[in-house]
Coordinates of C-alpha atoms in Angstrom, one line a residue:
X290 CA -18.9 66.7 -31.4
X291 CA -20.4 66.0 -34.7
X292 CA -23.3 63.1 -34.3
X293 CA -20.7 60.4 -36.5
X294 CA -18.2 60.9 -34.0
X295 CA -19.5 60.5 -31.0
X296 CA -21.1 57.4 -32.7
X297 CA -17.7 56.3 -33.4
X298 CA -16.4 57.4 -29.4
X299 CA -19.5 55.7 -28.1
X300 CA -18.5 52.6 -30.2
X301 CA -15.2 52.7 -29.0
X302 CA -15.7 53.1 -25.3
X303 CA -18.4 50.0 -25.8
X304 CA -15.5 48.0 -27.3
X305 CA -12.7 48.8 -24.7
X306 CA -15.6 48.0 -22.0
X307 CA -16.3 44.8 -23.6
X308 CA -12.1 44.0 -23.5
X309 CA -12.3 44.9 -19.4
X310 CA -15.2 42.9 -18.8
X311 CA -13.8 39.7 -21.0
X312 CA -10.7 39.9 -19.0
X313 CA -10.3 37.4 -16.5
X314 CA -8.0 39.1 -13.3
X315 CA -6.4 36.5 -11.0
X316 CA -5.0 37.2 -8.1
X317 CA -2.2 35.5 -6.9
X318 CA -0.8 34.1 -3.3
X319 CA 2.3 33.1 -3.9
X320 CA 5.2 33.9 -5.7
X321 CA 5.5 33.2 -9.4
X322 CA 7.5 30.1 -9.1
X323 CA 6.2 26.9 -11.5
X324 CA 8.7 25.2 -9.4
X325 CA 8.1 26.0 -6.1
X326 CA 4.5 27.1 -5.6
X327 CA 1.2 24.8 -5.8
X328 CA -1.4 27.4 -5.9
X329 CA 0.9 29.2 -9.0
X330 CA 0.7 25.9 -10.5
X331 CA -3.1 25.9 -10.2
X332 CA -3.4 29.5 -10.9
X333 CA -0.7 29.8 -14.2
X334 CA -2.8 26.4 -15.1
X335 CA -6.1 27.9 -15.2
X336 CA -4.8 31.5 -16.7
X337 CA -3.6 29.7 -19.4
X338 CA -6.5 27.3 -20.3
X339 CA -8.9 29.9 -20.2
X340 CA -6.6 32.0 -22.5
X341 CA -6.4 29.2 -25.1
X342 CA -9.9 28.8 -25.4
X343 CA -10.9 32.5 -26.2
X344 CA -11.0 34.2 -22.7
X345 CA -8.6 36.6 -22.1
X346 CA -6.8 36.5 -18.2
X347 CA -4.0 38.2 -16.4
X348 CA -2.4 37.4 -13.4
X349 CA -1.7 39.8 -10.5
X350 CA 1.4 39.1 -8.5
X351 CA 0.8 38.7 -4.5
X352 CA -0.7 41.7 -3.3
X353 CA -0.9 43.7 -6.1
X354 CA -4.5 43.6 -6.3
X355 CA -4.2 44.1 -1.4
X356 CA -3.8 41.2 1.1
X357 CA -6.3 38.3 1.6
X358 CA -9.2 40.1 3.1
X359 CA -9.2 43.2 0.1
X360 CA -8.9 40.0 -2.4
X361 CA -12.2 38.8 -0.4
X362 CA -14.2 41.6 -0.4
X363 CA -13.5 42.5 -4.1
X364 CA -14.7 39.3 -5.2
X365 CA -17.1 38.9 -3.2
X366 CA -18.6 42.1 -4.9
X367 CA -18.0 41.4 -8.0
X368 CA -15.0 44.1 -8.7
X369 CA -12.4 40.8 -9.0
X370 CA -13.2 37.3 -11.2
X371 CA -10.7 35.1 -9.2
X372 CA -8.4 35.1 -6.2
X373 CA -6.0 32.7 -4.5
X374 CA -6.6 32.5 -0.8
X375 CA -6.5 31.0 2.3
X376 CA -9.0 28.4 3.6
X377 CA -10.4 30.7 6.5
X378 CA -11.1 33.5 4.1
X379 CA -14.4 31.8 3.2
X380 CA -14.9 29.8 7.0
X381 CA -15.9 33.5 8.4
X382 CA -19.3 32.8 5.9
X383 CA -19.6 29.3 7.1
X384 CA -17.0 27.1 9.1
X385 CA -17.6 23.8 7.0
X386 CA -14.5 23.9 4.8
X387 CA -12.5 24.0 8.5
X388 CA -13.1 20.1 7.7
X389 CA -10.2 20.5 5.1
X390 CA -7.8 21.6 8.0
X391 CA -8.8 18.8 11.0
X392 CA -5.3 17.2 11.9
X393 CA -5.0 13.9 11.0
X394 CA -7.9 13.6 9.4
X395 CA -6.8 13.1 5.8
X396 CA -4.4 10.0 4.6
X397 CA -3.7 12.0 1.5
X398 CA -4.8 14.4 -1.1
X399 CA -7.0 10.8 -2.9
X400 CA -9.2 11.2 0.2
X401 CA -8.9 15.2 0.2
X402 CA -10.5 15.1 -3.8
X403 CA -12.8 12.2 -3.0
X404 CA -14.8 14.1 -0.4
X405 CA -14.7 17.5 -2.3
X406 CA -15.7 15.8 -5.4
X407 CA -17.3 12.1 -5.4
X408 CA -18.5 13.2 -1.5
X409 CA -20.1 16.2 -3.0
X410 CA -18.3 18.8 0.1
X411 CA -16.9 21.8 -2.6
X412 CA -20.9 21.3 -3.2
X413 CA -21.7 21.8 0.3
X414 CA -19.5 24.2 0.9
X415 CA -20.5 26.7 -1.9
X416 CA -23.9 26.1 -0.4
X417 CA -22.9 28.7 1.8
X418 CA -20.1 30.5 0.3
X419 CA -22.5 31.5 -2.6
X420 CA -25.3 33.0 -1.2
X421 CA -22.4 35.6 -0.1
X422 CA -20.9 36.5 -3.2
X423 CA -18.0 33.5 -3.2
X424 CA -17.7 30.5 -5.0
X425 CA -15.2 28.1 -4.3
X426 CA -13.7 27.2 -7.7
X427 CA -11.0 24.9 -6.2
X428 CA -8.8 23.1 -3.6
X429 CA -5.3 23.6 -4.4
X430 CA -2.4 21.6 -2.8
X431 CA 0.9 23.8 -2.5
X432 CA 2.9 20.7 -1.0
X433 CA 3.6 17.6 1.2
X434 CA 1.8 17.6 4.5
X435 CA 2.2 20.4 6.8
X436 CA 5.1 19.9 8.6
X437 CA 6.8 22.0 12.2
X438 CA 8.9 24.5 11.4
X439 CA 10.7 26.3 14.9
X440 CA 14.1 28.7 15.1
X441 CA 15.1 27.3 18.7
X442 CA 15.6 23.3 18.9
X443 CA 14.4 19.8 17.1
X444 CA 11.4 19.0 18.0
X445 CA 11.2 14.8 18.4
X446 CA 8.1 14.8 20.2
X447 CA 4.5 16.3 21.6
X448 CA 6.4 17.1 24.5
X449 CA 9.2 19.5 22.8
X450 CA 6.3 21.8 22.1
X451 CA 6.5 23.0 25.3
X452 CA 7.8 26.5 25.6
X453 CA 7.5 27.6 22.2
X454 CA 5.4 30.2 20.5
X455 CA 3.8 28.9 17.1
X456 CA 2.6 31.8 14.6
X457 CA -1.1 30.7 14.4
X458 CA -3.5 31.4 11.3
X459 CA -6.2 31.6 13.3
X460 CA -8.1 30.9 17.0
X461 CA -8.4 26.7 15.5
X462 CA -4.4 26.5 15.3
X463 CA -4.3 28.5 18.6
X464 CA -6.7 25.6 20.0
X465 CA -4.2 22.9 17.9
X466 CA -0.6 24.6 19.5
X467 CA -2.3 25.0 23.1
X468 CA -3.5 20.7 22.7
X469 CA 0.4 20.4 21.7
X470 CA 1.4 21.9 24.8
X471 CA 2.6 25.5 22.8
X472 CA 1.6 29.0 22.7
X473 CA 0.2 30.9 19.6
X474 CA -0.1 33.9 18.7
X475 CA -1.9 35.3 15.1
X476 CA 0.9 37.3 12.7
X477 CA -0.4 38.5 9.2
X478 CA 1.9 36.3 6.8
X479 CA 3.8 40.0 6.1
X480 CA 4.8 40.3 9.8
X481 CA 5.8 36.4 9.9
X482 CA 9.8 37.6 9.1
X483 CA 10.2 40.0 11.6
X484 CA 8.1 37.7 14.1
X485 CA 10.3 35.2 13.6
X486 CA 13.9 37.1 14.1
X487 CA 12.4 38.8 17.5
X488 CA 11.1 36.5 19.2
X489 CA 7.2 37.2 19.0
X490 CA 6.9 34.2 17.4
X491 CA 9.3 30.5 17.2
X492 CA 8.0 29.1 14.2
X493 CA 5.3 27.8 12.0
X494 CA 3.0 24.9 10.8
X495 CA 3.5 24.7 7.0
X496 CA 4.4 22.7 4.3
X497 CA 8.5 22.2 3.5
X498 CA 8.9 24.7 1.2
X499 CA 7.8 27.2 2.7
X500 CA 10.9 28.9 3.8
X501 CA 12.8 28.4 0.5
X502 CA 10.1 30.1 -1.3
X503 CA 9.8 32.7 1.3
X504 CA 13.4 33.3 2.1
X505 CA 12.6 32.2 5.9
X506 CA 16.0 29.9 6.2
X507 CA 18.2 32.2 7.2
X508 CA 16.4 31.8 10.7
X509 CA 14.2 28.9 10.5
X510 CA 16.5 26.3 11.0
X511 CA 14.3 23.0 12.9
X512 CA 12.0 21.1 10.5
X513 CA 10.0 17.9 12.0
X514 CA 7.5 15.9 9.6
X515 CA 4.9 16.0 11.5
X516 CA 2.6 14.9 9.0
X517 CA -0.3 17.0 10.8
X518 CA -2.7 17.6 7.2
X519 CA -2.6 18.3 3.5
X520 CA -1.3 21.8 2.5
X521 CA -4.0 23.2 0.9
X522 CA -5.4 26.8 -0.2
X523 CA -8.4 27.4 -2.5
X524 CA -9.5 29.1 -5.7
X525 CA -12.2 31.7 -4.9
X526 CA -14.5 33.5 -7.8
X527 CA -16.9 35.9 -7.8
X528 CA -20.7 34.2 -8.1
X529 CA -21.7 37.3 -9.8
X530 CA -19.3 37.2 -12.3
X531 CA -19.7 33.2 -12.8
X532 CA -23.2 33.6 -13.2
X533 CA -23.0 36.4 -15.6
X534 CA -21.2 34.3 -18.1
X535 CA -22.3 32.7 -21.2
X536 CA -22.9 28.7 -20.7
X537 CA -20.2 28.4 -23.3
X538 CA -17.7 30.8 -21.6
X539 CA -18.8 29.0 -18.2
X540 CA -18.1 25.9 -19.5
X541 CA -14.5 27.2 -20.4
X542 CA -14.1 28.3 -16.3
X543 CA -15.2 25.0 -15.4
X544 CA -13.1 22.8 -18.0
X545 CA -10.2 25.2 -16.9
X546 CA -10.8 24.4 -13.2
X547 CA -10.4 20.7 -13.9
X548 CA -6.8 21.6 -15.6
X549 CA -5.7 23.4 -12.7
X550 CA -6.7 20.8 -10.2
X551 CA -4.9 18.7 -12.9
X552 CA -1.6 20.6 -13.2
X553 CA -1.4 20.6 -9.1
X554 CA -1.9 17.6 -8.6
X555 CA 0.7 16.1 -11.1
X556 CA 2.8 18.7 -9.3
X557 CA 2.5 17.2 -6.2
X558 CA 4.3 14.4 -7.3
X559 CA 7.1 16.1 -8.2
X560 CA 8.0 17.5 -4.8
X561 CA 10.1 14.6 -3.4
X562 CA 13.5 16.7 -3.4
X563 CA 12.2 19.7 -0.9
X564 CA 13.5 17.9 2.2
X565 CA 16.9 17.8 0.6
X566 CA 16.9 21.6 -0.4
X567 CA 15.9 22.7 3.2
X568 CA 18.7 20.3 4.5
X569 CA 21.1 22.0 2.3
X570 CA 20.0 25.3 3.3
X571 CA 21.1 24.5 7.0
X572 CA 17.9 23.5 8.5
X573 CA 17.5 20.4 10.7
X574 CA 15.1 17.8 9.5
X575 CA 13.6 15.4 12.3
X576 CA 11.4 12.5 10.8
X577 CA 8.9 11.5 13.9
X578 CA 9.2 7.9 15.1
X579 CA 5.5 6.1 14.5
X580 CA 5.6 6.4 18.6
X581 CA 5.8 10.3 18.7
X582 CA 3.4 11.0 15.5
X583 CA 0.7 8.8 16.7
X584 CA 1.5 11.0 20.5
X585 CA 0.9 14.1 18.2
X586 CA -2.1 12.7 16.5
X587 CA -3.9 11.6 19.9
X588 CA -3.2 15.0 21.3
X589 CA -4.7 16.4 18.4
X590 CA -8.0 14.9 18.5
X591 CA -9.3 17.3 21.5
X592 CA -9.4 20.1 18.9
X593 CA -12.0 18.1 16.7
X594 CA -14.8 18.9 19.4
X595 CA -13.4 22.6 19.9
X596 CA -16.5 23.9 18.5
X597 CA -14.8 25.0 15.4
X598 CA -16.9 22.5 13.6
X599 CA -19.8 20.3 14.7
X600 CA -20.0 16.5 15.2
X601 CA -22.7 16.3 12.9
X602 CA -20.0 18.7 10.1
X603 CA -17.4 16.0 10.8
X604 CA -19.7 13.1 10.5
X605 CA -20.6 15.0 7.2
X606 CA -16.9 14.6 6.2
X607 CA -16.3 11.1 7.4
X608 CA -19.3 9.9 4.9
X609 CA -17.5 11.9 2.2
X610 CA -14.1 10.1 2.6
X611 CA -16.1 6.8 2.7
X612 CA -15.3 5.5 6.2

């Protein structure tokens, strides 16, 4: 190749590497649903910002870019800018953010954002999370509180739980269904269909619109607000990648950030109608008497000393909230 042109090929392979590397990839969680989905809220939010102000991002629809863990372990190495993920995806580096997930802990999303942010936790947790390659960008709210889904009968009370077999997220919600009187057993969100119409599993803890988004009603038909904590997954980032930036392009991520967490919120508000879609789907909404949540809430409390978190993590989280 004559010296000009590979001049010009080495040019051009420097530009199209520039592109790649100015290209934000997102990973999404959820479907694509403006409507439906919180963390696409946060995510289309934050794609969008950062697009308008000079950095170029793409979003990947759920599992594209390989389930939760391959999301993890590509940014955590640097080979993916941002994901959308679960809150234990980052409590296997350090167990603090579990705080977010204590039931009955939280009044509301106000106290969830005044202990990640006035409190200083997101600081405390990326204390950790960084060190191994994962920053937590931000706490995203895909609904109302979680709520008890089930395919077999209303549950009215702690006692109904008897019997039944809850798909767990992990060994805490194990702990949470077994202080409920239940059974869990841990199903990759994939599997939680098929779990569901055999028998391997009876239901779920999730917000209400989870099985209209999913397309779960045709056999989830029991919903009780339980009220048991905010819905919430997170943002994850590679610290690589965040570090590598500019302190103008950084600033961009973290103005962006703030829009997203924006966006969510606002959307939050807008999700009074869900109970009335899943009651028109043919499910079977039970609203707990203050009798049988505050039961639910006092069984509850045995899983705060589980050893899932310390006394001196949940002290931490109590002086964040301000009590």
């Amino acid at each position: 190749m004559k010296p000009m042109k590979m001049l010009a090929a080495t040019a051009l392979a420097l530009v199209l590497a520039s592109t790649a590397q100015a290209q934000v990839k997102i990973a999404l969680d959820s479907p694509a649903d403006l409507e439906g989905s919180g963390s696409y809220v946060w995510a289309h939010a934050f794609a969008t910002y950062l697009s308008e102000n000079g950095m170029a991002a793409e979003e990947y629809q759920r599992g594209a870019l390989g389930g939760d863990d391959e999301v993890f372990d590509q940014v955590s190495q640097g080979l993916l800018e941002v994901g959308m993920a679960p809150l234990n995806i980052v409590a296997s580096v350090d167990p603090l953010i579990f705080g977010l997930r204590l039931p009955y802990f939280f009044a509301d999303m106000e106290e969830v954002d005044r202990a990640l942010y006035d409190g200083g936790m997101l600081a405390r947790i990326n204390e950790a999370t960084t060190p191994a390659g994962v920053r937590v960008l931000g706490v995203n709210t895909v609904g109302p509180a979680t709520g008890i889904f089930n395919t077999r009968r209303p549950v009215t009370s702690v006692e109904d739980m008897a019997g039944l077999r809850m798909r767990a997220l992990d060994e805490s919600q194990i702990d949470l269904f077994a202080a409920w009187g239940a059974a869990g057993t841990i199903v990759a969100w994939a599997e939680v269909p098929n779990a569901l119409q055999t028998g391997v599993a009876d239901g779920y803890l999730n917000p209400a619109f989870v099985p209209l988004l999913f397309g779960h009603t045709e056999f989830i038909k029991h919903f009780t607000e339980a009220a048991v904590s905010p819905s919430l997954r997170i943002t994850i980032a590679s610290e690589d990648w965040y570090q590598g930036l500019s302190d103008e392009d950084r600033a961009t991520v973290d103005a962006a950030t703030e829009a997203a967490d924006a966006a969510n919120r606002a959307w939050l508000g807008t999700q009074d109608g869900v109970i009335d879609q899943l009651i028109a789907a043919g499910v079977e909404v039970v609203e707990l008497t203050p009798e049988a949540r505050a039961a639910f809430q006092t069984a509850s409390e045995a899983t705060y000393t589980n050893g899932v978190l310390t006394a001196e993590q949940i002290a931490e989280w109590e002086t964040a909230i301000g009590r």
